[in-house]
Tab-separated table of C-alpha atoms and ligand atoms in Angstrom:
chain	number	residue	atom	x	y	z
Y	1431	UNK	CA	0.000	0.000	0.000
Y	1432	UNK	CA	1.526	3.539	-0.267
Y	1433	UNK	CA	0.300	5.877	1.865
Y	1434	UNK	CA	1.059	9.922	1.365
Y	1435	UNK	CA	0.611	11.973	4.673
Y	1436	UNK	CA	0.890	15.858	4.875
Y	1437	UNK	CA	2.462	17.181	8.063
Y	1438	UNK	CA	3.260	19.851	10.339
Y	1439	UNK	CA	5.800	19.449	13.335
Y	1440	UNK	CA	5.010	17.775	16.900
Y	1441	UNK	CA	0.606	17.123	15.840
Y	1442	UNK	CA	1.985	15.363	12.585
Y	1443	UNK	CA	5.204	13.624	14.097
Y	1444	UNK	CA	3.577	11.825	16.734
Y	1445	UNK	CA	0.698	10.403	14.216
Y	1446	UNK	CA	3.144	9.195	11.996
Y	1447	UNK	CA	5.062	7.270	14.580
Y	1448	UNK	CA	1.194	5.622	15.123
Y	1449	UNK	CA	0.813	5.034	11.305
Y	1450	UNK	CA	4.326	3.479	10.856
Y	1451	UNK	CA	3.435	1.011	13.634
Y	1452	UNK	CA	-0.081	0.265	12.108
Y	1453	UNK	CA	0.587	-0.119	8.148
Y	1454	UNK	CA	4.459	-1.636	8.777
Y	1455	UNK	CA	4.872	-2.532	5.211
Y	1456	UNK	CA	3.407	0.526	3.507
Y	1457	UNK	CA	5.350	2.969	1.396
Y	1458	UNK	CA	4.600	6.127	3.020
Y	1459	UNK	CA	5.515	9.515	1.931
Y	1460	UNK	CA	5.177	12.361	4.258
Y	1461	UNK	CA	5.305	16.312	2.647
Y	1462	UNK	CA	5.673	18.298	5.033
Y	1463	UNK	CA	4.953	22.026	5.916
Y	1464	UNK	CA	8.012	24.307	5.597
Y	1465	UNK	CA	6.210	27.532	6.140
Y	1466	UNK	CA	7.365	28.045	9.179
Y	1467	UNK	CA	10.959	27.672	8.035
Y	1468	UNK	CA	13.177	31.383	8.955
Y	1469	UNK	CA	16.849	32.233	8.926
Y	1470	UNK	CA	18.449	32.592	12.162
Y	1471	UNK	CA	21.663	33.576	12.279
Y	1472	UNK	CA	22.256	32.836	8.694
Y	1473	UNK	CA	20.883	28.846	9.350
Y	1474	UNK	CA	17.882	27.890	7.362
Y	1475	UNK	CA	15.824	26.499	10.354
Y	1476	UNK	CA	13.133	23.901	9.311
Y	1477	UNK	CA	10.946	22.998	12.523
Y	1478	UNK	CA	8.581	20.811	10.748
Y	1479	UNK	CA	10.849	18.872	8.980
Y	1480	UNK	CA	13.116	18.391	11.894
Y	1481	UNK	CA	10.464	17.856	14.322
Y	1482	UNK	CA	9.572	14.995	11.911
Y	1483	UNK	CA	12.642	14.134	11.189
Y	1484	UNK	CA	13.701	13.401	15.052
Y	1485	UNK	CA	10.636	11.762	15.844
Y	1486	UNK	CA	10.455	9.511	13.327
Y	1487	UNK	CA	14.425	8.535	13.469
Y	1488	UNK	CA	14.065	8.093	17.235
Y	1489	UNK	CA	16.486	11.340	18.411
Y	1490	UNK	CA	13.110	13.568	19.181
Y	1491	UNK	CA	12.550	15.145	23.056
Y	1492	UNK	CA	9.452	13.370	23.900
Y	1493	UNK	CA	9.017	15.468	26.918
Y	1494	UNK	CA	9.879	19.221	25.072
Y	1495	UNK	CA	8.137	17.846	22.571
Y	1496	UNK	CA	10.797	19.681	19.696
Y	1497	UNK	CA	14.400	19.338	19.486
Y	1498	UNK	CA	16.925	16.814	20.603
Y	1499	UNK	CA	17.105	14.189	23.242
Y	1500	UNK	CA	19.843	15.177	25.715
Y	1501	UNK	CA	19.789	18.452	24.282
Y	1502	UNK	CA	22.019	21.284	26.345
Y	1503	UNK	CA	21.801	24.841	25.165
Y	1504	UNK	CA	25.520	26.552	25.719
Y	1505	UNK	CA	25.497	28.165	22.173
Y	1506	UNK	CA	21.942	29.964	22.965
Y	1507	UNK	CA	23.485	30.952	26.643
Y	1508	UNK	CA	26.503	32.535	24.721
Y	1509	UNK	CA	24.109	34.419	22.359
Y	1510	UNK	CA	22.278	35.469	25.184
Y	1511	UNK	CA	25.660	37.015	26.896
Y	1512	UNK	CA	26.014	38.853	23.394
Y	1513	UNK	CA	23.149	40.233	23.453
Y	1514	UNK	CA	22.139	38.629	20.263
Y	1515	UNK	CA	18.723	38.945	18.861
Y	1516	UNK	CA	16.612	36.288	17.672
Y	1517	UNK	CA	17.463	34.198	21.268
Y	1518	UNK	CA	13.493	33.889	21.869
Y	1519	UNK	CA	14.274	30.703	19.410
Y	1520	UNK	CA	15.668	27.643	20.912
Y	1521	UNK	CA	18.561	26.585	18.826
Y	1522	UNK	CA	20.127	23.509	21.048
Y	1523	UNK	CA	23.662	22.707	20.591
Y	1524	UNK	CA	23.058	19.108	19.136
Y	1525	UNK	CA	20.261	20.909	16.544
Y	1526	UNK	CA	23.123	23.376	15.581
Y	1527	UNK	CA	25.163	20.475	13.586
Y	1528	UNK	CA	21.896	19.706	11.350
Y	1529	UNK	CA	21.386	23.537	10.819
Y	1530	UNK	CA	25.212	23.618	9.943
Y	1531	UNK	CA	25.157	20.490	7.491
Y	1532	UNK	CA	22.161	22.436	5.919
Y	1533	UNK	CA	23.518	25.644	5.219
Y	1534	UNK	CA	26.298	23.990	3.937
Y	1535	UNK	CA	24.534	22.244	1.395
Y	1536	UNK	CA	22.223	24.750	0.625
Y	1537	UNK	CA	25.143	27.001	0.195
Y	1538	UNK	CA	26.492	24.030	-2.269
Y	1539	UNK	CA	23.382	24.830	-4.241
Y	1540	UNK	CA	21.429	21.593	-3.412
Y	1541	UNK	CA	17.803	21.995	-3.171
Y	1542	UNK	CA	15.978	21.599	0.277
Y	1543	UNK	CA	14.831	18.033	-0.772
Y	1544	UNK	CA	17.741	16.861	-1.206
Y	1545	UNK	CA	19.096	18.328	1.640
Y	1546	UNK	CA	16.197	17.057	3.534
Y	1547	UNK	CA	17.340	13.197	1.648
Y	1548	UNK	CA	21.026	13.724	3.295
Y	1549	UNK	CA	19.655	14.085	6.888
Y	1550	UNK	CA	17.168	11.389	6.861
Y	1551	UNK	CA	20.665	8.816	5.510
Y	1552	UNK	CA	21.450	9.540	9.364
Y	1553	UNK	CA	17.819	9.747	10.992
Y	1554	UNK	CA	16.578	6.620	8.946
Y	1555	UNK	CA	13.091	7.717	9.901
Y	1556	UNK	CA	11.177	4.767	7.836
Y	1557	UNK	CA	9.047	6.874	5.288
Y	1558	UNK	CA	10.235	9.543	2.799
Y	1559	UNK	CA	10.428	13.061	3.851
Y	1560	UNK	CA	9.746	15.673	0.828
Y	1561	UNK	CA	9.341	19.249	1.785
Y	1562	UNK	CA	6.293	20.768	0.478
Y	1563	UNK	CA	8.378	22.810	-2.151
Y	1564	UNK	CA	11.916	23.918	-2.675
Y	1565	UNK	CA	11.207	27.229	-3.211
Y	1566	UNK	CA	11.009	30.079	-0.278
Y	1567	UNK	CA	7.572	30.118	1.521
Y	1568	UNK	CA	7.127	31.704	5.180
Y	1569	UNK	CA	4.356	32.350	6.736
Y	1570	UNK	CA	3.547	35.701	8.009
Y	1571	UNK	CA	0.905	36.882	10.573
Y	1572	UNK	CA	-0.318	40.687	10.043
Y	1573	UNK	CA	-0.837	42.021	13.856
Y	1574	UNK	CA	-1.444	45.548	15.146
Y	1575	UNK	CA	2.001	48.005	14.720
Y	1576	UNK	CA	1.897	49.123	18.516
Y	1577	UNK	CA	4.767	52.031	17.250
Y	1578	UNK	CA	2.101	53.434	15.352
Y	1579	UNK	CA	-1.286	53.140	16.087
Y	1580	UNK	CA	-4.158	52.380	13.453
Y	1581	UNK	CA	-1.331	50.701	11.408
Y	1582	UNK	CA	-0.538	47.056	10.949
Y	1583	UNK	CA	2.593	45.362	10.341
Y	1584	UNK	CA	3.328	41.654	9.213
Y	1585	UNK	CA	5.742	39.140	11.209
Y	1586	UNK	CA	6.940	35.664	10.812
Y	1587	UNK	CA	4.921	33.160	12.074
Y	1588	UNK	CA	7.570	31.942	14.471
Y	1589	UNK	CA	7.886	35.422	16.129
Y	1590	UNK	CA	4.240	35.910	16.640
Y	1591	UNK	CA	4.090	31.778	17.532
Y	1592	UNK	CA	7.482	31.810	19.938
Y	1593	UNK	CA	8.395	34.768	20.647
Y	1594	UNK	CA	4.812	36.222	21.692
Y	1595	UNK	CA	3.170	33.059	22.389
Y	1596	UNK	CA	0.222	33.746	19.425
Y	1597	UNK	CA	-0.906	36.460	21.713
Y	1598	UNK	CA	-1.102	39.258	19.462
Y	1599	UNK	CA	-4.369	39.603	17.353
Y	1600	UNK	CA	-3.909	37.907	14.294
Y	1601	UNK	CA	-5.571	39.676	11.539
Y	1602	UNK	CA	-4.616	37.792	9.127
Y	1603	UNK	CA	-2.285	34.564	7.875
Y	1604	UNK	CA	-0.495	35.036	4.489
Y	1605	UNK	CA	1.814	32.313	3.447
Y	1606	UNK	CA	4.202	34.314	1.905
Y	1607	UNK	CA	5.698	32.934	-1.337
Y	1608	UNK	CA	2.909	30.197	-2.013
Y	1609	UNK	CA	1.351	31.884	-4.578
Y	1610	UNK	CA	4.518	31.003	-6.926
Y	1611	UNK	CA	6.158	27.875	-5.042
Y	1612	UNK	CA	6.161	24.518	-7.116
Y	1613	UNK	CA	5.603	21.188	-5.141
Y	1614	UNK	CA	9.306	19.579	-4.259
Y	1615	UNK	CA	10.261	17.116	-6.700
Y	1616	UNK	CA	8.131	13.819	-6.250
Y	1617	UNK	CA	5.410	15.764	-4.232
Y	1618	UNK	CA	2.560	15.327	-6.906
Y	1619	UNK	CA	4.126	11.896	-8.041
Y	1620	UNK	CA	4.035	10.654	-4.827
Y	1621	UNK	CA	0.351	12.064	-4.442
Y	1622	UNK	CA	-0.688	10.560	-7.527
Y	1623	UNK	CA	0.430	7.069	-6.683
Y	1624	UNK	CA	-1.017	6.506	-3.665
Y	1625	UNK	CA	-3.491	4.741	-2.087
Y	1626	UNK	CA	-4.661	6.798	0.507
Y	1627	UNK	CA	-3.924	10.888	1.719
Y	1628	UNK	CA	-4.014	10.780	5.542
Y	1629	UNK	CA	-4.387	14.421	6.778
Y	1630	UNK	CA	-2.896	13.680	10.559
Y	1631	UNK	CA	-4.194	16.216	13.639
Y	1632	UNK	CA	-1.764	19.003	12.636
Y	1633	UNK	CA	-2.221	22.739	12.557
Y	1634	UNK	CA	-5.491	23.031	9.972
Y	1635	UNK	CA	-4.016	27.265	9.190
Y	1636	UNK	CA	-0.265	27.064	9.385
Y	1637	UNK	CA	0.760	23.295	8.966
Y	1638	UNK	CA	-2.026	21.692	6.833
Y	1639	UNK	CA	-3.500	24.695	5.340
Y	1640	UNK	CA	0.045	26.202	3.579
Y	1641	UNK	CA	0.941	22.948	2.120
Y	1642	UNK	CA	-2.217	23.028	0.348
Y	1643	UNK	CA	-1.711	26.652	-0.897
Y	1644	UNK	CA	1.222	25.744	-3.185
Y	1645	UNK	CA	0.555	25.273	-6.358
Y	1646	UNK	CA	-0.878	21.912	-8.125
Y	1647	UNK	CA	-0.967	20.287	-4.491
Y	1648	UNK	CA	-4.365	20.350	-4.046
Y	1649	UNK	CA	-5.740	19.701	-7.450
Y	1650	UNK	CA	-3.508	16.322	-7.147
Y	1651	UNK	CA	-5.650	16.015	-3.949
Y	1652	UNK	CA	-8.915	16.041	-6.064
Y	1653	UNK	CA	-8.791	12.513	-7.220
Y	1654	UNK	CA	-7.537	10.839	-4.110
Y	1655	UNK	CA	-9.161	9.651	-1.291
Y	1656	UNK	CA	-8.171	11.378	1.335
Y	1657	UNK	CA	-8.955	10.562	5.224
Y	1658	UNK	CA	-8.156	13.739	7.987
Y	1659	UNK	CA	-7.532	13.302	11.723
Y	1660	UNK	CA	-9.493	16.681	13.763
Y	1661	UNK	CA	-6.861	18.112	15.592
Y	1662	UNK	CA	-9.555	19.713	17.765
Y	1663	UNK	CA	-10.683	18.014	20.811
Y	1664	UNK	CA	-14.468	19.210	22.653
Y	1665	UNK	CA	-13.628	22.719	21.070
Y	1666	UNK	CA	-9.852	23.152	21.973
Y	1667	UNK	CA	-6.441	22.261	20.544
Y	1668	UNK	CA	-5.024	19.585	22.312
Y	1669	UNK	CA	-1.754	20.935	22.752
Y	1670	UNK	CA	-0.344	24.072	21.418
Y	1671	UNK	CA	-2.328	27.486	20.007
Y	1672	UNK	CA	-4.327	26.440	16.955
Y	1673	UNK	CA	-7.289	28.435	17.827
Y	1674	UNK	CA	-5.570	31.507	17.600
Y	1675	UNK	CA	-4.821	30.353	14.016
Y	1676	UNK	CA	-8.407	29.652	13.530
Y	1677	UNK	CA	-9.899	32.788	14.769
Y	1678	UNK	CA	-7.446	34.277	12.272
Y	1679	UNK	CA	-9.570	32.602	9.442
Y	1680	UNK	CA	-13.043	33.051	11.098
Y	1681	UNK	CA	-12.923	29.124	11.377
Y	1682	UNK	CA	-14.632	28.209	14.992
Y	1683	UNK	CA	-12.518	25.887	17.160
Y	1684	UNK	CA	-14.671	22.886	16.840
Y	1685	UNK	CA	-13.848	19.483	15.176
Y	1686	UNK	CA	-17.080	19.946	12.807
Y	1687	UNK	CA	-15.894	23.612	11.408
Y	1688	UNK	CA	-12.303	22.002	10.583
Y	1689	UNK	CA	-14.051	19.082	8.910
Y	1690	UNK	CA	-16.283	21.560	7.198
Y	1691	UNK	CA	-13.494	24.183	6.358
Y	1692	UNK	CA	-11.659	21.129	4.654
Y	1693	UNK	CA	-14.988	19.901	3.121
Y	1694	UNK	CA	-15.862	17.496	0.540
Y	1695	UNK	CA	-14.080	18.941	-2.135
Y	1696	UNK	CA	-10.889	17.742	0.099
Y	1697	UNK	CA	-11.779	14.929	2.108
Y	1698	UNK	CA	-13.666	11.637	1.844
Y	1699	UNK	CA	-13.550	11.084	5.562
Y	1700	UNK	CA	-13.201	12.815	9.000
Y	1701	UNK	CA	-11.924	11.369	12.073
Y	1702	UNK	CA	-13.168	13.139	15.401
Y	1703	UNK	CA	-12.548	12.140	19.212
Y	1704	UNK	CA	-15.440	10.331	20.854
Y	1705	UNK	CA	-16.204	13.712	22.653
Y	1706	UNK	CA	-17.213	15.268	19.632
Y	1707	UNK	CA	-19.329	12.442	18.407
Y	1708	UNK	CA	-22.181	13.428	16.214
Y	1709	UNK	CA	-20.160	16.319	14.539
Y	1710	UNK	CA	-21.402	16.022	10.323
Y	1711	UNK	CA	-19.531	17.033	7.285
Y	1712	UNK	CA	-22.386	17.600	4.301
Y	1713	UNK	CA	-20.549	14.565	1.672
Y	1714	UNK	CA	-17.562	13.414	4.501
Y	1715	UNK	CA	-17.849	10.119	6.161
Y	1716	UNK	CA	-17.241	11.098	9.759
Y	1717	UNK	CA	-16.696	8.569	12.656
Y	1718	UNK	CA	-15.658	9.231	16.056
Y	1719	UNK	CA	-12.936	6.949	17.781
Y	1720	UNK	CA	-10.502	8.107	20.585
Y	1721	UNK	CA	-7.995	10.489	19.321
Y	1722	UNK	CA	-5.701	11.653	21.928
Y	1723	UNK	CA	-2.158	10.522	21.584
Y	1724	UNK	CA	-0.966	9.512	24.672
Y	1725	UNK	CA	1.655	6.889	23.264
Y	1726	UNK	CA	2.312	5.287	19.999
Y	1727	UNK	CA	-0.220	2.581	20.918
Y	1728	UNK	CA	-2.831	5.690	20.719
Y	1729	UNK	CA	-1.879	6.678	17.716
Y	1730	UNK	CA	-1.488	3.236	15.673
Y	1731	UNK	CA	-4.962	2.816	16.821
Y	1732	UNK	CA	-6.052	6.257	15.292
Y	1733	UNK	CA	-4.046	5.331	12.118
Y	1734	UNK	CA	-5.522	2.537	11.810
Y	1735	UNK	CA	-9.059	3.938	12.550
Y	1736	UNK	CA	-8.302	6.324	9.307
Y	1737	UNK	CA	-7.165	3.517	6.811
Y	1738	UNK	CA	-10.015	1.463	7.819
Y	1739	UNK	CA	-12.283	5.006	7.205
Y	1740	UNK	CA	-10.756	5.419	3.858
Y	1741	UNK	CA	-11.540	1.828	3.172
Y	1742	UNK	CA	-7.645	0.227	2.334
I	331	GDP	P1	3.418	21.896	14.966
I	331	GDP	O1	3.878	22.232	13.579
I	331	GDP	O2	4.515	21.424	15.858
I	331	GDP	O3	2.536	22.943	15.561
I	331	GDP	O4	2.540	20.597	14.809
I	331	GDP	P2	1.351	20.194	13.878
I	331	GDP	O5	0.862	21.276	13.008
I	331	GDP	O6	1.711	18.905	13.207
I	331	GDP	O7	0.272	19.815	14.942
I	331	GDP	C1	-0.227	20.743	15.866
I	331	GDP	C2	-1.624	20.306	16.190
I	331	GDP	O8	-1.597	19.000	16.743
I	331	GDP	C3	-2.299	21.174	17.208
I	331	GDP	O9	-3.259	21.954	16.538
I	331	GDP	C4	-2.969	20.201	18.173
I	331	GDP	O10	-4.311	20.479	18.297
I	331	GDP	C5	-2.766	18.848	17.510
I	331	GDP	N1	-2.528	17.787	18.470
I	331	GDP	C6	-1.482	17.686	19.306
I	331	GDP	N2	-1.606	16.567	20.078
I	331	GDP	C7	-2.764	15.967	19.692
I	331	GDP	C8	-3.448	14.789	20.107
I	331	GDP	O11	-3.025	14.054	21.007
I	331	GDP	N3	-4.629	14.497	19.474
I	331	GDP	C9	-5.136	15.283	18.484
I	331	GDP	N4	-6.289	14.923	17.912
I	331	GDP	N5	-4.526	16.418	18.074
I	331	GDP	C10	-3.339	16.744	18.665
I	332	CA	CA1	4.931	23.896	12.594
C-alpha cells in the first residue's frame, strides 16, 4: 500500500510514529509544511521537517516535545551574553550540527529536498520526507504596529508563535511565497500514486492549510481519497495554540468547522474524538474513535481507525 501523509511538526510527528506502527509494510511519503521555516543567524531552520525528522528517526525530546534528546543549550546561553537577537528561538547545541550540514549544502546549491534526503541517511526515519516545495515560503501573521497606532505590520509566524506566544491579534495569515512555489520534486508523483492521503491532527491554518496553498498540491488532492484526523478536541487544541490560528480565518474551534473548512471537495472522511461524536460534514464520512495521543499505541490505533475510514 503507499500511503502519502501531509504534516506539520510535533501534531503530525507523533501520528506518523502511530501510522508506521499500524501499516508496517506501507510505502509512506510524508510532505511536510516548511512555512514556518526562517533564517536565524544565517541557518535555514526547518521545525517541521526536523520535528519529523527526530521523531520519526528516534532522536526527538518526547518530553519538550521539539528538538533533541539530551539536548544542552551553551550556544543559545553565549548568544544570550552577546546580546544577540533572535534568542526567543531555541537553537540547542546538538540541533546546531543539522542547521550547519544544511547551510552547507544549501550554500552548495542543493535543493531543500535533497538536503532534507542527506539528513534522513542519518535519521533513517522509515518513510520519505519531501518538503512541500523547494522554493522560499514563510508564513507571516499581520498584527497591530503598537509604534504606530491604526497601522498594521506583518511578522513571521515563528515570532508571533514563539516569541509572543500567538498572543497578538492575528488579523490575518499570508503564506508568503505560495502563490509562486512549485511542489518539491516527487510531491505530486508521490500524491498521484497513492493509495490513501491521511491528513494527521496538525495545525489546519499554518501546517495543513500552507501545504495546500502551493501550487498543483491540491488539485492532485482532487482525485484521491483522502482521510483527515481533527486536531480539535471538545472545542480546543489539544496541545499548542491552533485556535488563535483559527480565529485568524473566522474558522470556529470545533472538530465539525475544521471538517467543514476542509470539506468534501478535500476529504472523503473525517476522524473526530469520541467527545465530539455526532459532529457532520455535508458529503464526509465522519466517525468518532478516541484520538488523543498519549503513546504510539494511541496513535497506531487512530491510524488505523483512518485507513479502515478510507476503506484500504
Ligand atoms: P506543529 O507544527 O509542531 O505545531 O505541529 P502540527 O501542526 O503537526 O500539529 C499541531 C496540532 O496537533 C495542534 O493543533 C494540536 O491540536 C494537535 N494535536 C497535538 N496533540 C494531539 C493529540 O493528542 N490528538 C489530536 N487529535 N490532536 C493533537
Ligand atoms: Ca509547525
Amino acid at each position: 500500500m503507499r500511503i502519502v501523509a501531509l504534516a506539520g511538526g510535533i501534531g503530525g510527528a507523533r501520528f506518523l510514529q502511530g501510522l508506521k506502527v499500524a501499516a508496517p509494510d506501507a510505502e509512506l511519503t510524508v510532505v511536510v509544511n516548511t512555512g514556518d521555516d526562517i533564517t536565524l543567524y544565517g541557518l535555514r531552520v526547518c521545525p517541521d521537517l526536523d520535528s519529523v525528522m527526530y521523531t520519526l528517526g528516534g532522536g526527538s525530546d518526547t518530553q519538550r516535545g521539539w528538538g533533541r534528546q539530551d539536548e544542552t543549550f551553551r550556544v543559545k546561553e553565549e548568544l544570550v551574553a552577546y546580546d544577540a537577537p533572535a534568542t526567543w528561538f531555541g537553537l540547542g547545541d546538538l540541533d546546531m550540527a543539522t542547521h550547519l550540514v544544511r547551510r552547507q549544502m544549501l550554500d552548495a546549491g542543493f535543493p531543500l529536498s535533497a538536503v532534507t534526503a542527506a539528513l534522513c541517511e542519518r535519521w533513517r526515519p522509515g518513510a520519505r520526507l519531501l518538503p512541500m516545495s523547494d522554493d522560499r515560503v514563510e508564513t507571516h501573521v499581520v498584527v497591530d504596529d503598537d509604534a504606530t497606532p491604526g497601522n498594521r505590520k506583518a511578522i513571521h509566524f515563528q515570532e508571533w508563535w514563539v516569541k509572543h506566544h500567538a498572543a497578538l491579534r492575528a488579523h490575518s495569515i499570508v503564506a508568503v511565497g505560495a502563490e509562486t512555489a512549485t511542489p518539491a520534486p516527487g510531491v505530486l508523483e508521490a500524491i498521484e500514486a497513492a493509495d490513501v492521503v491521511l491528513l494527521p491532527p496538525s495545525n489546519p491554518v499554518v501546517s495543513i492549510g500552507t501545504i495546500l496553498q502551493v501550487k498543483g498540491i491540491r488539485d492532485a488532492l482532487a482525485g484521491k481519497k483522502v482521510v483527515g484526523l481533527s486536531p480539535i478536541i471538545g472545542g480546543a487544541p489539544v496541545r499548542g495554540m491552533a485556535d488563535a490560528c483559527l480565529d485568524a480565518i473566522g474558522v470556529e474551534t470545533s472538530a465539525q468547522a475544521v471538517g467543514r473548512h476542509y470539506g468534501s471537495e478535500l476529504l472523503a472522511g473525517w476522524l473526530v474524538d469520541t467527545t465530539d461524536a455526532g459532529v457532520t460534514v455535508p458529503g464526509v464520512e465522519v466517525r468518532a474513535v478516541p484520538l488523543l495521543m498519549t503513546d504510539v499505541t494511541a496513535s497506531a490505533a487512530m491510524a488505523t481507525a483512518a485507513l479502515e475510514l478510507a476503506g484500504v
